[in-house]
GROMACS .gro file of C-alpha atoms in nm:
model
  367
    1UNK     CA    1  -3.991  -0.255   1.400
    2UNK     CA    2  -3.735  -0.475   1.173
    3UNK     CA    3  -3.447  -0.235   1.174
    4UNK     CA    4  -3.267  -0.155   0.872
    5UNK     CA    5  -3.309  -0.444   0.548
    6UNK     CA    6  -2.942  -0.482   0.439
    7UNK     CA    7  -2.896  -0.674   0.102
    8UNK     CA    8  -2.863  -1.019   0.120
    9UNK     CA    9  -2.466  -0.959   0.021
   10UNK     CA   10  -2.427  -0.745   0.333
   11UNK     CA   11  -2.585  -1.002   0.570
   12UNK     CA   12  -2.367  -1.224   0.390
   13UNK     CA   13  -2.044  -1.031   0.491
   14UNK     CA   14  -1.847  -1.032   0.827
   15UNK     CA   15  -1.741  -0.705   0.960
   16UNK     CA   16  -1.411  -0.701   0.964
   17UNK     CA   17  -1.101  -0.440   0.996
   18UNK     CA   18  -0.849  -0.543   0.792
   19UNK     CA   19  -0.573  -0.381   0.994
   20UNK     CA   20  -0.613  -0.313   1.424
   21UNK     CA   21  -0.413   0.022   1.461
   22UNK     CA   22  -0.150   0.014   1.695
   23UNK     CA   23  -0.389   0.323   1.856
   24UNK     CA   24  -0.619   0.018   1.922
   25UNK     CA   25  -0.379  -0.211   1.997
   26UNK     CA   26  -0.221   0.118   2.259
   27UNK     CA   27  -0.609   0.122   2.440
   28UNK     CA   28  -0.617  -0.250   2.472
   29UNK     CA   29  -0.293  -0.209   2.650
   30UNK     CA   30  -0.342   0.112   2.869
   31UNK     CA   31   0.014   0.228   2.739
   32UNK     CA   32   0.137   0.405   2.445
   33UNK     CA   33   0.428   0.252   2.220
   34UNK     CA   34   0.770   0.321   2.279
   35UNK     CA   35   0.811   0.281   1.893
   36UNK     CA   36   0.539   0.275   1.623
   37UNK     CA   37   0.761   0.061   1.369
   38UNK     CA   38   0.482  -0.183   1.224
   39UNK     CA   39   0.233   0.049   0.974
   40UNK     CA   40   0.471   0.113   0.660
   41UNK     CA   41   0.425   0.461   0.771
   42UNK     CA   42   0.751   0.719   0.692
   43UNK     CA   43   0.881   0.776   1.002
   44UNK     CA   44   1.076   1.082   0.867
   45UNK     CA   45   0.738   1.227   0.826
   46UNK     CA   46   0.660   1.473   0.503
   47UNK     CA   47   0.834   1.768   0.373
   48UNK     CA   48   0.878   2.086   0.575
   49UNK     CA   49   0.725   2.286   0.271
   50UNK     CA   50   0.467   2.058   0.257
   51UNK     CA   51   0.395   2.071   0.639
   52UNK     CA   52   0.373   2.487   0.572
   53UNK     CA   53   0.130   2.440   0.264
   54UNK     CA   54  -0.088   2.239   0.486
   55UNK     CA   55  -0.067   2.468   0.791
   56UNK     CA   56  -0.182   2.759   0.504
   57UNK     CA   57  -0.473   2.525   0.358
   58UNK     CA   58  -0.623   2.478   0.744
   59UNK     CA   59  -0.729   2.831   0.742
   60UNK     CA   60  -0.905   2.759   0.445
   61UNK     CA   61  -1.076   2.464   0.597
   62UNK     CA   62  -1.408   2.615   0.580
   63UNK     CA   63  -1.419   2.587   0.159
   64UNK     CA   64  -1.423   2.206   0.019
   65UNK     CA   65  -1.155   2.085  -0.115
   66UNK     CA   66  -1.140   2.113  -0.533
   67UNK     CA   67  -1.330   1.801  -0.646
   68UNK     CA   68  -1.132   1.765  -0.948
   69UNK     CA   69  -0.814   1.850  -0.765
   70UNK     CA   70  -0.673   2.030  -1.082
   71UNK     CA   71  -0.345   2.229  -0.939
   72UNK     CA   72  -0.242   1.849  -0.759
   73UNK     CA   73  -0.379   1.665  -1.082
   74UNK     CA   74  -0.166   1.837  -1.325
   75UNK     CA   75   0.101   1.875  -1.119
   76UNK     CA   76   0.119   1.490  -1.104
   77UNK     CA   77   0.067   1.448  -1.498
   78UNK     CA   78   0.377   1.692  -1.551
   79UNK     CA   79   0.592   1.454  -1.349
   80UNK     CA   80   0.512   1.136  -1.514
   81UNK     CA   81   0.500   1.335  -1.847
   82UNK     CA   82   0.125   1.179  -1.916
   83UNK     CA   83  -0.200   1.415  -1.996
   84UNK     CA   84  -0.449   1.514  -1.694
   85UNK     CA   85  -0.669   1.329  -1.804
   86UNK     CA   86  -0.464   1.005  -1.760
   87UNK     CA   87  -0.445   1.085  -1.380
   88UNK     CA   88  -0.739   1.051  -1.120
   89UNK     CA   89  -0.668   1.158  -0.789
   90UNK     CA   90  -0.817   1.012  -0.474
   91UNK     CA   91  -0.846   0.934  -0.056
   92UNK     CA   92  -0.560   0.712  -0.087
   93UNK     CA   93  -0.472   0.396  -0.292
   94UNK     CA   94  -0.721   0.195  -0.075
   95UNK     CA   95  -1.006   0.424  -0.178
   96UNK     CA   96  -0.943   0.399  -0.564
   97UNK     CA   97  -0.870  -0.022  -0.528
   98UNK     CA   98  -1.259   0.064  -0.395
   99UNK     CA   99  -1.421   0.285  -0.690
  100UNK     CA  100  -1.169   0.040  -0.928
  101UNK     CA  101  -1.354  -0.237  -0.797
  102UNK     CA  102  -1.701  -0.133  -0.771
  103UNK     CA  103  -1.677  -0.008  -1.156
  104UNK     CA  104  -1.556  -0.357  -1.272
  105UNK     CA  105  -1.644  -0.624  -1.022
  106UNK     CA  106  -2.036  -0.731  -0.975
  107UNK     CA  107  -2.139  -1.076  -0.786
  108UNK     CA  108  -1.937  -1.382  -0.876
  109UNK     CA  109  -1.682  -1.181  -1.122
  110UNK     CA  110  -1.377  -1.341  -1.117
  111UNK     CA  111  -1.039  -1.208  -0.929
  112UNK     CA  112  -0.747  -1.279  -0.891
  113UNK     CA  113  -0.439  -1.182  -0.631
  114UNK     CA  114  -0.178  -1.332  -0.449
  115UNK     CA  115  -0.267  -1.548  -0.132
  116UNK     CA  116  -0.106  -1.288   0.156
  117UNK     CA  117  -0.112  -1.022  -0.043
  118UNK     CA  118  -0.267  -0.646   0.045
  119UNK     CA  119  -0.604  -0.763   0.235
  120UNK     CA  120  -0.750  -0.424   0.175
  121UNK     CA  121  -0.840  -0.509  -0.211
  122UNK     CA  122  -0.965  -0.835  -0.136
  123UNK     CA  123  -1.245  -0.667   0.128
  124UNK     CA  124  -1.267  -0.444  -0.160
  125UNK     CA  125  -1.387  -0.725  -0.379
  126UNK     CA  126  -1.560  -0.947  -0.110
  127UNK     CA  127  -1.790  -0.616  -0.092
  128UNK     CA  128  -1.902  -0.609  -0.449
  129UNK     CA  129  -1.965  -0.994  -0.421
  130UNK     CA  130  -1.665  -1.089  -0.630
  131UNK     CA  131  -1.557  -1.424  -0.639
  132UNK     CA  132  -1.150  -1.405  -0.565
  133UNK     CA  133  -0.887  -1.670  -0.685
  134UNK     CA  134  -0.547  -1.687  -0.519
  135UNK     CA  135  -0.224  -1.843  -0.614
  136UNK     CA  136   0.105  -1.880  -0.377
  137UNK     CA  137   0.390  -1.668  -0.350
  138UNK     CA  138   0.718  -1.831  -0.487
  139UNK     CA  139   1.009  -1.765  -0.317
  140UNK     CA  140   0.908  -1.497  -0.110
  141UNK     CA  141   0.750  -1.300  -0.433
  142UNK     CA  142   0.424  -1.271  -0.614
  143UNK     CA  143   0.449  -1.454  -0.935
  144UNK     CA  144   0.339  -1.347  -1.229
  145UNK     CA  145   0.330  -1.652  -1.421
  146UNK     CA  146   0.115  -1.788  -1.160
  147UNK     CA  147  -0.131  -1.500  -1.137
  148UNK     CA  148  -0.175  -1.449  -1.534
  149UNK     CA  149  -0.224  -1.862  -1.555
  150UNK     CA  150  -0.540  -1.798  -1.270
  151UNK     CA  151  -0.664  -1.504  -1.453
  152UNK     CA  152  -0.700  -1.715  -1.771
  153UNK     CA  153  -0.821  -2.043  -1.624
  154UNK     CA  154  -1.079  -1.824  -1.440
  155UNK     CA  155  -1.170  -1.572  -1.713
  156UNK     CA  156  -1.123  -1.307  -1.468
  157UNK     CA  157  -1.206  -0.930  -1.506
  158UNK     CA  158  -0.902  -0.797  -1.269
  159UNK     CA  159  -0.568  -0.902  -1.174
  160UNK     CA  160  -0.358  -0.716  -0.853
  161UNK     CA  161  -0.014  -0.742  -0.860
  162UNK     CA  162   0.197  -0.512  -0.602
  163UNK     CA  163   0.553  -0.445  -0.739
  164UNK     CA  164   0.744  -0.386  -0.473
  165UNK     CA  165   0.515  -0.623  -0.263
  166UNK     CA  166   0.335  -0.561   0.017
  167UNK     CA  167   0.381  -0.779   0.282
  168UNK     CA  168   0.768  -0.921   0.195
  169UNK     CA  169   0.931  -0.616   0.047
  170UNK     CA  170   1.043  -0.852  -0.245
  171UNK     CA  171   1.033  -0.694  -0.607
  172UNK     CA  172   1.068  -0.805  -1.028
  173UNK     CA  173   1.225  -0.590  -1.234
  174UNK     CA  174   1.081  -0.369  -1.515
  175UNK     CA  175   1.093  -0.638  -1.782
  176UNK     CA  176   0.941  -0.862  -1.595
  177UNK     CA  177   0.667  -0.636  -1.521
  178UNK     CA  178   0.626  -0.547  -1.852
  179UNK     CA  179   0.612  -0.906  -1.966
  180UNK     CA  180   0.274  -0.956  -1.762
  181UNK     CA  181   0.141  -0.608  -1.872
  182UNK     CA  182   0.194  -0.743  -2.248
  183UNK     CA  183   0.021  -1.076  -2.163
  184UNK     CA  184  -0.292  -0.984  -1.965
  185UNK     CA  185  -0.595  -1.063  -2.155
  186UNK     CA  186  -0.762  -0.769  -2.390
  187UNK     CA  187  -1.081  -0.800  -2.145
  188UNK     CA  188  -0.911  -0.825  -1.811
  189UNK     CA  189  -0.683  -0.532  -1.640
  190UNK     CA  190  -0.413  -0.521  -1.435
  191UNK     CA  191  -0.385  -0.318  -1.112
  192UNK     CA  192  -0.019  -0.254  -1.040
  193UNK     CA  193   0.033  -0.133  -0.724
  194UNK     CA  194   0.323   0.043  -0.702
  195UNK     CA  195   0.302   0.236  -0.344
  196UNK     CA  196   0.649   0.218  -0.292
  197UNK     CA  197   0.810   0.219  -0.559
  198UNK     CA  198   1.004   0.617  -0.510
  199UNK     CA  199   1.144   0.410  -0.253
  200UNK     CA  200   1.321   0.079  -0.491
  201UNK     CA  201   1.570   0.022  -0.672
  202UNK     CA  202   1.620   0.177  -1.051
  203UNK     CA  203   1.484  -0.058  -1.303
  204UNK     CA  204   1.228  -0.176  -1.102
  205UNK     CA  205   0.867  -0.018  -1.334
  206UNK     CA  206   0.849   0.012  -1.678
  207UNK     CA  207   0.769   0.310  -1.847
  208UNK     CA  208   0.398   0.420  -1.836
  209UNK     CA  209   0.189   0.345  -2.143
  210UNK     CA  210  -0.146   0.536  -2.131
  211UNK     CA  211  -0.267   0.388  -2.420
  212UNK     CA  212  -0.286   0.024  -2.283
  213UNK     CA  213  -0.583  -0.005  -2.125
  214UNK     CA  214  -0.531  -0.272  -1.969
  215UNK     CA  215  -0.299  -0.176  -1.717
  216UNK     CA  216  -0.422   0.056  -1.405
  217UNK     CA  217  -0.143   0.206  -1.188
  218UNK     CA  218  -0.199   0.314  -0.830
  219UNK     CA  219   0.052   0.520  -0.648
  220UNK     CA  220   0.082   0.694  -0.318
  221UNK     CA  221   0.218   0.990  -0.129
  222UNK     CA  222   0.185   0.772   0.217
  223UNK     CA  223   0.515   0.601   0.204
  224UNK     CA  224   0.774   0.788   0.027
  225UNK     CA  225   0.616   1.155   0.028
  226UNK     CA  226   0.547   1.058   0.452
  227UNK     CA  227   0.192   1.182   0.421
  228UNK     CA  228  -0.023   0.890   0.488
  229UNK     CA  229  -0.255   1.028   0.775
  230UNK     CA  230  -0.331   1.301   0.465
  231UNK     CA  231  -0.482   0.996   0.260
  232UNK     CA  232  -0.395   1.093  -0.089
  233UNK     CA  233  -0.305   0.863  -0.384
  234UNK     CA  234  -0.356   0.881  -0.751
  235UNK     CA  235  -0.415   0.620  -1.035
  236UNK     CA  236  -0.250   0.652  -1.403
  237UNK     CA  237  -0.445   0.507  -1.672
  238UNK     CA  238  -0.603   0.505  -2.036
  239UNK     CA  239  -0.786   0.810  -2.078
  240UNK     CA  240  -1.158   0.658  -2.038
  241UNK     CA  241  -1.075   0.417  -1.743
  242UNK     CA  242  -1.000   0.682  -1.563
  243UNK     CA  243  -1.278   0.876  -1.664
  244UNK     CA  244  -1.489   0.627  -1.564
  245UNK     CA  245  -1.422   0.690  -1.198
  246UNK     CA  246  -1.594   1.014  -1.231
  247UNK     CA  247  -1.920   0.797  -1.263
  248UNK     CA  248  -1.906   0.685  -0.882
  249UNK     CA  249  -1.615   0.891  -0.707
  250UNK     CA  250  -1.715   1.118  -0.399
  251UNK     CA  251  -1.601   1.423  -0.573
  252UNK     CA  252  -1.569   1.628  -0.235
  253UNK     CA  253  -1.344   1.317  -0.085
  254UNK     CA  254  -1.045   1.512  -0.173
  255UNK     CA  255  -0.972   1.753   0.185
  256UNK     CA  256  -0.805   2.047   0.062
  257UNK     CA  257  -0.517   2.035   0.296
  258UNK     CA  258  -0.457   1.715   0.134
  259UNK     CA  259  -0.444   1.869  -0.186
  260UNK     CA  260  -0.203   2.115  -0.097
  261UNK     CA  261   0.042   1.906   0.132
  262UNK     CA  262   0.060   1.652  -0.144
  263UNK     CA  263   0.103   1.960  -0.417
  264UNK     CA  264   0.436   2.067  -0.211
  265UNK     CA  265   0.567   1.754  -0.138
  266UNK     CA  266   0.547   1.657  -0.505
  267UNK     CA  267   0.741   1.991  -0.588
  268UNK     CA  268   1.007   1.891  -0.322
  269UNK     CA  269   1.216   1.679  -0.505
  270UNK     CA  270   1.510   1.669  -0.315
  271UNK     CA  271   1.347   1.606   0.034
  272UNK     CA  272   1.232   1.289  -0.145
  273UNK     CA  273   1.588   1.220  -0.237
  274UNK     CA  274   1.681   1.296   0.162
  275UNK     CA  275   1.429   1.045   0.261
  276UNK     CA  276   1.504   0.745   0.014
  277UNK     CA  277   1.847   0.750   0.108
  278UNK     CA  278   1.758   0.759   0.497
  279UNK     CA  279   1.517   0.461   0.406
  280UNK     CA  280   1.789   0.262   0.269
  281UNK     CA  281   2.064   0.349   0.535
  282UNK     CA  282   1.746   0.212   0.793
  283UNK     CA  283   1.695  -0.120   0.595
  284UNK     CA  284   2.076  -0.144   0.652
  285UNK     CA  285   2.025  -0.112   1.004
  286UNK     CA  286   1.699  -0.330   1.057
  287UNK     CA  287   1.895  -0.588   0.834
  288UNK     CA  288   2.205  -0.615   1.099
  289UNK     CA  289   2.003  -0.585   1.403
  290UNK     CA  290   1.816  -0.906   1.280
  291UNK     CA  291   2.101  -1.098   1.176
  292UNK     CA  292   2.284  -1.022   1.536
  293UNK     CA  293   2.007  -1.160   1.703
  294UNK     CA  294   2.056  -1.460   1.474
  295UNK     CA  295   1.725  -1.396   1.249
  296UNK     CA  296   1.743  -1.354   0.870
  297UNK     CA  297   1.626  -1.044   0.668
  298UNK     CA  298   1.496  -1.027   0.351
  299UNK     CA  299   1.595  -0.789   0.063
  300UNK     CA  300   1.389  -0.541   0.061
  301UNK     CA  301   1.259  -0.248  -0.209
  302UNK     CA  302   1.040  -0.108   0.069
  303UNK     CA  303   1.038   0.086   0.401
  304UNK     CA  304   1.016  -0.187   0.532
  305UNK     CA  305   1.215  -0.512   0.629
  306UNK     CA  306   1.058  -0.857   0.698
  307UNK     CA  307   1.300  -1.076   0.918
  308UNK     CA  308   1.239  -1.452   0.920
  309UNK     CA  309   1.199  -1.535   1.269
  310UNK     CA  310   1.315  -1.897   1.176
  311UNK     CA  311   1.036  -2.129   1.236
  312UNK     CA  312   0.675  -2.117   1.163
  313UNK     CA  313   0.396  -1.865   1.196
  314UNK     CA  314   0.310  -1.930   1.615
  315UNK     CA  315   0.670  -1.868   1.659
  316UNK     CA  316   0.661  -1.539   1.481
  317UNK     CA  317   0.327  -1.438   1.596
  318UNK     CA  318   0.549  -1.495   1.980
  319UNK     CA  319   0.849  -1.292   1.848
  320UNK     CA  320   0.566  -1.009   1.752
  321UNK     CA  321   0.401  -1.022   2.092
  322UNK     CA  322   0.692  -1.009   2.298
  323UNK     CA  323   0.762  -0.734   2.099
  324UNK     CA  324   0.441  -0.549   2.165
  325UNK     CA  325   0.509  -0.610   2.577
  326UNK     CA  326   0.789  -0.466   2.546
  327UNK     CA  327   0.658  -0.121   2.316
  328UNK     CA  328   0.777  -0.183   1.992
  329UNK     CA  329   0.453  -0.205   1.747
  330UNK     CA  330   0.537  -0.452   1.467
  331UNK     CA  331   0.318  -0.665   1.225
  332UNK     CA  332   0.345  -0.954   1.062
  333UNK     CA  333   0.257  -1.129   0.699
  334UNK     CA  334  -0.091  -1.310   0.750
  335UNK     CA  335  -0.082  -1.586   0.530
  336UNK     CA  336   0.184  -1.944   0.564
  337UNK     CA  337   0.500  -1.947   0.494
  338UNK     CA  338   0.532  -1.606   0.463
  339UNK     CA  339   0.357  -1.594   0.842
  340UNK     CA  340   0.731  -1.700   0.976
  341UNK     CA  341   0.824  -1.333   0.922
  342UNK     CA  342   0.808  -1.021   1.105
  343UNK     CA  343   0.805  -0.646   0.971
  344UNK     CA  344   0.961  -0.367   1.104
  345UNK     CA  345   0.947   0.014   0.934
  346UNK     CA  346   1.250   0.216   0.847
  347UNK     CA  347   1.269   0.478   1.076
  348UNK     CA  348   1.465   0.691   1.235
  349UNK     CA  349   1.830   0.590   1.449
  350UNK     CA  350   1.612   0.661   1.826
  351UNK     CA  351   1.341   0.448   1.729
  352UNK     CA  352   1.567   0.192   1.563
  353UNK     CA  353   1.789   0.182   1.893
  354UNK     CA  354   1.468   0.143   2.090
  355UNK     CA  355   1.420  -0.192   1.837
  356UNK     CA  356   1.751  -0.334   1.878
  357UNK     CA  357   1.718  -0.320   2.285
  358UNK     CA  358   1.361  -0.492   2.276
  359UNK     CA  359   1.431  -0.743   1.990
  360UNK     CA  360   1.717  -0.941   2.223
  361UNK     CA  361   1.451  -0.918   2.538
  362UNK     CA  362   1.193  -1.032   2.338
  363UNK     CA  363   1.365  -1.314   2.191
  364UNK     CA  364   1.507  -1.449   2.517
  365UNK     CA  365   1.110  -1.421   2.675
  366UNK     CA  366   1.038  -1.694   2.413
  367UNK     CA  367   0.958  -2.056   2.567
   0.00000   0.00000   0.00000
């Protein structure tokens, strides 16, 4: 007996996680954290109403959840003013980077991202056997110059750009956004992640043209909405793009708790309001806890702050796992020089307190 024949681009493949979870990371060490402050999560956790709509939709459980999740679907086109059929809904942003992908990306397509940028598209692409171009970050940010100068050189079919980023928090404005939508190729498209962007500054996306179709946006209720153990996210784009997804999808993906948590949290506007400014009083907090322990912060357009630890990426990786022994889950950029950072999540004031006694410990633990 031979056992199962994977293709030869499976065999070819590592398994790999792309992220350990800190519940992982909590087994290894026989202990839970004191503070879970390093998976971009919302801390504040989701709406109450959207906590009730979900407690409703488990005694449902037994039906599948809508596979064209029309009450959520709509309700998304009506607050981005765009048509339904603009608007595919999925398991999450990393699940539609994965249908994106495997619609667009066969063996030895070009691709091209930033070097340290979200790892979970890239495994996305190394699955489908496409063949992925990086460029550096500049100053802390993706570049767009950089990535639309790879994308012609290589003649590639997909270009990810995260605006706010993912890992440094850093951000371009709208125009500058705009300026790459205008000068990606007419047969290449770019995916814009914008996961946190209910959480940046004004002026930071430009408006949404459904007509280009060569522009793909991918947003989230996991960050700003607090719902990202509910896995929902939803992608805004040309009318037939999106349709496309209906070719290879799992239409039942959708759990119909999901469905309705995200439908009430989308309808609770001013929760979201409560939670953005909480977000920004935390990066205010994060940001002075760093600098009185002599680190620097970045700006950030994120729930998140990265703090440069000062040196290189072993030092860092130190700072992180002093961290860790003393209960504080954190992560860290993968990729030099951004590697000389850590990350820490807005949260709440007790789990920031529980930072700002471990940070000081953990520094002075350092050789």
């Amino acid at each position: 007996m031979t056992g199962p024949r994977y293709t030869p681009l499976a065999q070819s493949l590592p398994a790999s996680v792309p992220f350990v979870g800190p519940e992982a990371q909590e087994r290894a060490r026989g202990a839970a954290f004191d503070a879970r402050l390093g998976a971009n999560e919302s801390i504040f956790g989701p709406s109450p109403k959207a906590i009730a709509a979900m407690q409703k939709a488990a005694s449902e459980v037994w039906m599948y959840g809508d596979p064209e999740s029309h009450d959520l679907r709509h309700a998304v086109a009506a607050h981005h003013d765009v048509d339904p059929a603009n608007v595919m809904i999925g398991e999450g942003i990393d699940c539609l980077l994965g249908y994106l992908v495997r619609l667009l990306i066969g063996p030895g397509d070009a691709v091209v991202t930033s070097d340290g940028a979200y790892p979970t598209f890239n495994y996305h692409v190394a699955g489908f056997g496409g063949a992925l171009h990086k460029v550096p970050y500049v100053d802390d940010k993706e570049d767009p110059d950089s990535l639309l100068a790879m994308a012609r050189e290589t003649n590639a079919k997909l270009i990810y750009f995260a605006n706010p980023d993912n890992p440094m928090g850093s951000w371009h404005d709208a125009a500058a956004v705009q300026h790459m939508i205008d000068a990606v190729a007419e047969d290449c498209l770019l995916v814009l992640d914008e996961a946190y962007v209910e959480l940046a500054p004004g002026g930071v996306s430009p408006p949404i043209d459904t007509l280009n179709a060569n522009v793909i946006r991918m947003r989230t209720f996991s960050k700003g909405y607090g719902m990202a153990g509910a896995r929902v996210g939803y992608s805004i784009g040309e009318a037939g793009l999106i349709d496309a997804f209906n070719k290879i999808r799992n239409h039942f993906g959708m759990c119909r708790i999901s469905q309705a948590g995200a439908l009430a949290a989308l309808q609770d506007q001013g929760y979201l309001a409560d939670v953005q400014a909480k977000v920004a009083a935390a990066r205010d907090r994060i940001s002075l806890i760093a600098q009185e322990n002599g680190l620097t912060p970045l700006p950030s357009a994120t729930n998140f702050v990265a703090i440069d630890c000062g040196k290189d990426g072993d030092h860092a990786r130190a700072v992180l796992a002093a961290l860790i022994q003393q209960g504080v889950f954190v992560r860290m950029p993968f990729v030099a020089p951004q590697d000389r950072c850590i990350r820490i999540s807005c949260g709440p004031k007790a789990d920031l307190d529980i930072f700002a006694a471990a940070l000081p410990k953990a520094l002075s633990a350092l050789p």
